[in-house]
PDB file of C-alpha atoms in Angstrom:
ATOM      1  CA  MET A   1       6.995   1.028  54.872  1.00  0.00           C
ATOM      2  CA  LYS A   2       4.831  -2.296  54.003  1.00  0.00           C
ATOM      3  CA  SER A   3       1.841  -0.028  53.120  1.00  0.00           C
ATOM      4  CA  LEU A   4       3.894   2.127  50.855  1.00  0.00           C
ATOM      5  CA  LYS A   5       5.157  -1.038  48.983  1.00  0.00           C
ATOM      6  CA  LEU A   6       1.615  -2.283  48.762  1.00  0.00           C
ATOM      7  CA  MET A   7       0.196   1.138  47.452  1.00  0.00           C
ATOM      8  CA  LEU A   8       2.788   1.057  44.895  1.00  0.00           C
ATOM      9  CA  TYR A   9       1.914  -2.473  43.801  1.00  0.00           C
ATOM     10  CA  VAL A  10      -1.696  -1.305  43.563  1.00  0.00           C
ATOM     11  CA  ILE A  11      -0.788   1.426  41.521  1.00  0.00           C
ATOM     12  CA  LEU A  12       1.474  -0.447  39.059  1.00  0.00           C
ATOM     13  CA  THR A  13      -1.303  -3.271  38.511  1.00  0.00           C
ATOM     14  CA  LEU A  14      -3.995  -0.530  37.793  1.00  0.00           C
ATOM     15  CA  ILE A  15      -1.191   1.266  35.073  1.00  0.00           C
ATOM     16  CA  PHE A  16      -0.387  -2.328  33.647  1.00  0.00           C
ATOM     17  CA  GLY A  17      -3.989  -3.507  33.934  1.00  0.00           C
ATOM     18  CA  CYS A  18      -5.424  -0.685  32.116  1.00  0.00           C
ATOM     19  CA  ALA A  19      -2.692  -0.784  29.103  1.00  0.00           C
ATOM     20  CA  SER A  20      -3.732  -0.928  25.785  1.00  0.00           C
ATOM     21  CA  SER A  21      -2.217  -3.946  23.950  1.00  0.00           C
ATOM     22  CA  SER A  22      -3.104  -5.035  20.403  1.00  0.00           C
ATOM     23  CA  THR A  23      -2.976  -9.141  20.063  1.00  0.00           C
ATOM     24  CA  VAL A  24      -2.266 -10.305  16.181  1.00  0.00           C
ATOM     25  CA  ILE A  25      -4.626 -13.005  15.248  1.00  0.00           C
ATOM     26  CA  SER A  26      -3.420 -14.889  12.236  1.00  0.00           C
ATOM     27  CA  GLU A  27      -3.951 -18.048  10.311  1.00  0.00           C
ATOM     28  CA  PHE A  28      -2.453 -19.810   7.346  1.00  0.00           C
ATOM     29  CA  ASP A  29      -3.080 -22.796   5.010  1.00  0.00           C
ATOM     30  CA  GLU A  30      -0.846 -25.233   6.364  1.00  0.00           C
ATOM     31  CA  SER A  31      -0.815 -27.319   3.090  1.00  0.00           C
ATOM     32  CA  ILE A  32       0.633 -24.710   1.396  1.00  0.00           C
ATOM     33  CA  ASN A  33       4.460 -24.735   0.611  1.00  0.00           C
ATOM     34  CA  PHE A  34       5.468 -20.630   0.774  1.00  0.00           C
ATOM     35  CA  ASN A  35       8.698 -21.343  -0.420  1.00  0.00           C
ATOM     36  CA  THR A  36       7.587 -22.087  -3.810  1.00  0.00           C
ATOM     37  CA  TYR A  37       6.215 -18.581  -4.422  1.00  0.00           C
ATOM     38  CA  LYS A  38       8.469 -15.841  -5.605  1.00  0.00           C
ATOM     39  CA  THR A  39       6.134 -12.881  -7.149  1.00  0.00           C
ATOM     40  CA  PHE A  40       3.413 -10.912  -5.817  1.00  0.00           C
ATOM     41  CA  VAL A  41       1.332  -7.823  -6.658  1.00  0.00           C
ATOM     42  CA  ILE A  42      -0.593  -5.333  -4.219  1.00  0.00           C
ATOM     43  CA  CYS A  43      -4.499  -5.495  -4.754  1.00  0.00           C
ATOM     44  CA  VAL A  44      -5.490  -2.262  -6.421  1.00  0.00           C
ATOM     45  CA  ASP A  45      -9.367  -2.465  -5.303  1.00  0.00           C
ATOM     46  CA  ASP A  46      -7.736  -1.800  -1.576  1.00  0.00           C
ATOM     47  CA  LEU A  47      -6.677   1.320  -2.245  1.00  0.00           C
ATOM     48  CA  TYR A  48     -10.292   2.604  -2.836  1.00  0.00           C
ATOM     49  CA  VAL A  49     -11.732   4.109   0.264  1.00  0.00           C
ATOM     50  CA  ASP A  50     -14.760   1.784   1.644  1.00  0.00           C
ATOM     51  CA  ASN A  51     -15.607   3.323   5.014  1.00  0.00           C
ATOM     52  CA  THR A  52     -16.585   7.092   3.583  1.00  0.00           C
ATOM     53  CA  ASN A  53     -18.576   7.603   6.853  1.00  0.00           C
ATOM     54  CA  TYR A  54     -15.087   7.658   8.783  1.00  0.00           C
ATOM     55  CA  PRO A  55     -12.757  10.128   7.089  1.00  0.00           C
ATOM     56  CA  SER A  56     -10.506  10.404   9.937  1.00  0.00           C
ATOM     57  CA  TYR A  57      -9.678   6.444   9.815  1.00  0.00           C
ATOM     58  CA  ASP A  58     -10.118   5.733   6.238  1.00  0.00           C
ATOM     59  CA  ASN A  59      -9.125   7.836   3.455  1.00  0.00           C
ATOM     60  CA  ASN A  60      -6.521   7.676   0.491  1.00  0.00           C
ATOM     61  CA  MET A  61      -3.597   8.704   2.386  1.00  0.00           C
ATOM     62  CA  VAL A  62      -4.172   6.044   5.095  1.00  0.00           C
ATOM     63  CA  ARG A  63      -4.670   3.326   2.298  1.00  0.00           C
ATOM     64  CA  GLN A  64      -1.572   4.359   0.463  1.00  0.00           C
ATOM     65  CA  LEU A  65       0.355   4.257   3.539  1.00  0.00           C
ATOM     66  CA  VAL A  66      -0.711   0.781   4.445  1.00  0.00           C
ATOM     67  CA  ALA A  67      -0.214  -0.565   0.775  1.00  0.00           C
ATOM     68  CA  ASP A  68       3.239   0.712   0.899  1.00  0.00           C
ATOM     69  CA  ALA A  69       3.985  -0.993   4.428  1.00  0.00           C
ATOM     70  CA  ILE A  70       2.707  -4.270   3.025  1.00  0.00           C
ATOM     71  CA  GLU A  71       4.906  -4.260  -0.314  1.00  0.00           C
ATOM     72  CA  ASN A  72       7.762  -3.359   1.854  1.00  0.00           C
ATOM     73  CA  GLU A  73       7.096  -6.344   4.357  1.00  0.00           C
ATOM     74  CA  MET A  74       6.599  -8.466   1.278  1.00  0.00           C
ATOM     75  CA  ARG A  75       9.929  -7.472  -0.204  1.00  0.00           C
ATOM     76  CA  ASN A  76      11.952  -8.313   3.176  1.00  0.00           C
ATOM     77  CA  LYS A  77      10.120 -11.899   2.890  1.00  0.00           C
ATOM     78  CA  GLY A  78      11.779 -12.299  -0.391  1.00  0.00           C
ATOM     79  CA  TYR A  79       9.380 -11.969  -2.866  1.00  0.00           C
ATOM     80  CA  LYS A  80       9.642  -9.507  -6.105  1.00  0.00           C
ATOM     81  CA  THR A  81       6.828  -7.454  -7.281  1.00  0.00           C
ATOM     82  CA  ASN A  82       5.327  -8.707 -10.742  1.00  0.00           C
ATOM     83  CA  VAL A  83       2.179  -6.885 -12.145  1.00  0.00           C
ATOM     84  CA  ILE A  84       2.148  -8.802 -15.367  1.00  0.00           C
ATOM     85  CA  LYS A  85       1.964 -12.682 -13.887  1.00  0.00           C
ATOM     86  CA  PRO A  86       2.229 -12.504  -9.987  1.00  0.00           C
ATOM     87  CA  GLU A  87       1.691 -15.743  -7.972  1.00  0.00           C
ATOM     88  CA  LEU A  88       0.546 -13.805  -5.089  1.00  0.00           C
ATOM     89  CA  GLN A  89      -1.707 -11.057  -4.117  1.00  0.00           C
ATOM     90  CA  ALA A  90      -1.297  -9.238  -1.180  1.00  0.00           C
ATOM     91  CA  GLY A  91      -4.091  -6.837   0.317  1.00  0.00           C
ATOM     92  CA  PHE A  92      -5.732  -5.477   3.369  1.00  0.00           C
ATOM     93  CA  ASP A  93      -9.290  -4.300   4.651  1.00  0.00           C
ATOM     94  CA  ILE A  94      -9.900  -1.602   7.299  1.00  0.00           C
ATOM     95  CA  VAL A  95     -12.771  -2.702   9.304  1.00  0.00           C
ATOM     96  CA  ILE A  96     -14.602  -0.187  11.340  1.00  0.00           C
ATOM     97  CA  GLU A  97     -17.282  -0.835  13.880  1.00  0.00           C
ATOM     98  CA  GLU A  98     -19.655   1.671  16.033  1.00  0.00           C
ATOM     99  CA  LYS A  99     -19.751   0.197  19.690  1.00  0.00           C
ATOM    100  CA  GLU A 100     -21.599   1.557  22.648  1.00  0.00           C
ATOM    101  CA  ASN A 101     -20.412   1.382  26.342  1.00  0.00           C
ATOM    102  CA  THR A 102     -22.769   2.008  28.956  1.00  0.00           C
ATOM    103  CA  PHE A 103     -21.257   3.395  32.375  1.00  0.00           C
ATOM    104  CA  THR A 104     -23.299   2.764  35.401  1.00  0.00           C
ATOM    105  CA  ASN A 105     -23.099   3.320  38.959  1.00  0.00           C
ATOM    106  CA  CYS A 106     -25.787   1.480  41.287  1.00  0.00           C
ATOM    107  CA  GLU A 107     -24.605   2.345  44.814  1.00  0.00           C
ATOM    108  CA  THR A 108     -27.318   2.560  47.045  1.00  0.00           C
ATOM    109  CA  MET A 109     -27.688   4.322  50.357  1.00  0.00           C
ATOM    110  CA  GLY A 110     -29.411   1.912  52.892  1.00  0.00           C
ATOM    111  CA  ARG A 111     -29.462  -1.585  53.255  1.00  0.00           C
ATOM    112  CA  TYR A 112     -32.622  -2.586  51.276  1.00  0.00           C
ATOM    113  CA  ASP A 113     -32.513   0.574  48.848  1.00  0.00           C
ATOM    114  CA  TYR A 114     -31.832  -0.304  45.182  1.00  0.00           C
ATOM    115  CA  TRP A 115     -31.883   1.673  41.828  1.00  0.00           C
ATOM    116  CA  GLU A 116     -34.324   0.658  39.016  1.00  0.00           C
ATOM    117  CA  LYS A 117     -32.227   2.055  36.628  1.00  0.00           C
ATOM    118  CA  CYS A 118     -28.489   2.944  37.224  1.00  0.00           C
ATOM    119  CA  THR A 119     -27.325   4.157  33.793  1.00  0.00           C
ATOM    120  CA  ILE A 120     -24.727   7.135  34.343  1.00  0.00           C
ATOM    121  CA  ASN A 121     -23.738   7.626  30.449  1.00  0.00           C
ATOM    122  CA  THR A 122     -23.834   5.610  27.373  1.00  0.00           C
ATOM    123  CA  GLU A 123     -20.510   6.442  25.008  1.00  0.00           C
ATOM    124  CA  VAL A 124     -20.608   5.319  21.205  1.00  0.00           C
ATOM    125  CA  TYR A 125     -17.368   4.806  19.999  1.00  0.00           C
ATOM    126  CA  THR A 126     -15.199   3.293  16.617  1.00  0.00           C
ATOM    127  CA  GLU A 127     -13.249   0.140  17.008  1.00  0.00           C
ATOM    128  CA  GLU A 128     -11.026  -0.441  14.057  1.00  0.00           C
ATOM    129  CA  SER A 129      -9.106  -3.571  12.779  1.00  0.00           C
ATOM    130  CA  LEU A 130      -6.612  -3.685  10.010  1.00  0.00           C
ATOM    131  CA  VAL A 131      -6.623  -7.083   8.276  1.00  0.00           C
ATOM    132  CA  VAL A 132      -3.710  -8.252   5.980  1.00  0.00           C
ATOM    133  CA  TYR A 133      -4.131 -10.969   3.578  1.00  0.00           C
ATOM    134  CA  VAL A 134      -2.248 -12.752   1.088  1.00  0.00           C
ATOM    135  CA  SER A 135      -3.589 -15.140  -1.570  1.00  0.00           C
ATOM    136  CA  ASP A 136      -2.801 -17.322  -4.389  1.00  0.00           C
ATOM    137  CA  ILE A 137      -3.935 -16.057  -7.584  1.00  0.00           C
ATOM    138  CA  ASP A 138      -3.888 -19.223  -9.455  1.00  0.00           C
ATOM    139  CA  LYS A 139      -6.216 -21.151  -6.848  1.00  0.00           C
ATOM    140  CA  ASN A 140      -8.050 -17.719  -5.814  1.00  0.00           C
ATOM    141  CA  GLN A 141      -7.678 -18.730  -1.958  1.00  0.00           C
ATOM    142  CA  TYR A 142      -6.275 -17.068   0.692  1.00  0.00           C
ATOM    143  CA  ILE A 143      -3.187 -18.809   2.260  1.00  0.00           C
ATOM    144  CA  TRP A 144      -2.750 -16.311   5.156  1.00  0.00           C
ATOM    145  CA  GLN A 145      -4.371 -13.361   7.012  1.00  0.00           C
ATOM    146  CA  ALA A 146      -3.833 -11.677  10.232  1.00  0.00           C
ATOM    147  CA  SER A 147      -5.662  -8.807  11.972  1.00  0.00           C
ATOM    148  CA  ILE A 148      -5.073  -6.380  14.899  1.00  0.00           C
ATOM    149  CA  THR A 149      -7.208  -3.627  16.394  1.00  0.00           C
ATOM    150  CA  CYS A 150      -5.563   0.092  15.655  1.00  0.00           C
ATOM    151  CA  ASN A 151      -6.392   3.481  15.758  1.00  0.00           C
ATOM    152  CA  LEU A 152      -5.696   5.160  12.396  1.00  0.00           C
ATOM    153  CA  ASN A 153      -7.359   8.319  13.598  1.00  0.00           C
ATOM    154  CA  LYS A 154      -3.481   9.873  14.044  1.00  0.00           C
ATOM    155  CA  SER A 155      -1.909  12.921  13.389  1.00  0.00           C
ATOM    156  CA  LYS A 156       0.235  12.820   9.704  1.00  0.00           C
ATOM    157  CA  SER A 157       3.270  13.061  11.300  1.00  0.00           C
ATOM    158  CA  ASN A 158       2.701  10.194  13.798  1.00  0.00           C
ATOM    159  CA  LEU A 159       0.587   7.801  11.131  1.00  0.00           C
ATOM    160  CA  ARG A 160       3.272   6.808   8.593  1.00  0.00           C
ATOM    161  CA  GLN A 161       5.360   5.074  11.536  1.00  0.00           C
ATOM    162  CA  TYR A 162       2.578   3.928  13.215  1.00  0.00           C
ATOM    163  CA  ILE A 163       1.105   2.071  10.194  1.00  0.00           C
ATOM    164  CA  LYS A 164       4.644   0.281   9.343  1.00  0.00           C
ATOM    165  CA  SER A 165       4.872  -0.745  13.022  1.00  0.00           C
ATOM    166  CA  LEU A 166       1.203  -2.426  12.692  1.00  0.00           C
ATOM    167  CA  ILE A 167       2.174  -3.875   9.389  1.00  0.00           C
ATOM    168  CA  LYS A 168       5.462  -5.226  10.816  1.00  0.00           C
ATOM    169  CA  GLN A 169       3.764  -6.813  13.817  1.00  0.00           C
ATOM    170  CA  LEU A 170       0.949  -8.485  11.363  1.00  0.00           C
ATOM    171  CA  PHE A 171       4.024  -9.682   9.139  1.00  0.00           C
ATOM    172  CA  ASN A 172       5.660 -11.039  12.088  1.00  0.00           C
ATOM    173  CA  ALA A 173       3.031 -13.916  12.102  1.00  0.00           C
ATOM    174  CA  TYR A 174       3.570 -14.609   8.447  1.00  0.00           C
ATOM    175  CA  PRO A 175       4.665 -18.432   8.354  1.00  0.00           C
ATOM    176  CA  LYS A 176       8.420 -18.697   8.209  1.00  0.00           C
ATOM    177  CA  PRO A 177       9.690 -21.495   5.586  1.00  0.00           C
ATOM    178  CA  ASP A 178      10.534 -24.227   8.557  1.00  0.00           C
ATOM    179  CA  LYS A 179       7.198 -23.536  10.214  1.00  0.00           C
ATOM    180  CA  VAL A 180       5.285 -24.603   7.079  1.00  0.00           C
ATOM    181  CA  LYS A 181       4.725 -28.033   5.539  1.00  0.00           C
ATOM    182  CA  THR A 182       6.440 -28.944   2.176  1.00  0.00           C
ATOM    183  CA  ILE A 183       4.320 -30.809  -0.239  1.00  0.00           C
ATOM    184  CA  ASN A 184       6.417 -33.680  -1.953  1.00  0.00           C
TER     185      ASN A 184
END
């Protein structure tokens, strides 16, 4: 019975240890009173596809879904859309990097044996990050930004909900009025 509990513990540890988790990294200008802003606009330039080498990850549909989700979250924060004279600009960037991981196996048979090179396989993969920002248009500076690693290569049926969830996670890190300094 004790070995069964130990085996169950080891299996659960492996499952939860290998589970994917995305952490939101966020920062904001602490000197800004976020309560003074009322209007915003989505940055139109961010709707243009940057990563043309990765059409599965970055395309017009993905960018429109991200912009729509950002607009929805900005409205949920109490801001109103104003394309004539906005105070804030909300936008995003999709960052895609190619990375490499080398798998090795350097097991030896004898006590004094060694492998000079023990590479089994090298895999190239992409890592995506979604960066969302809000900037003060008059000051021409970012006042908040947040990022999260993601996987935008999803089926159309799952993509909309996935992007909404990512943007909601990012905006959970948006400064709350009681957490920001008030300028006197």
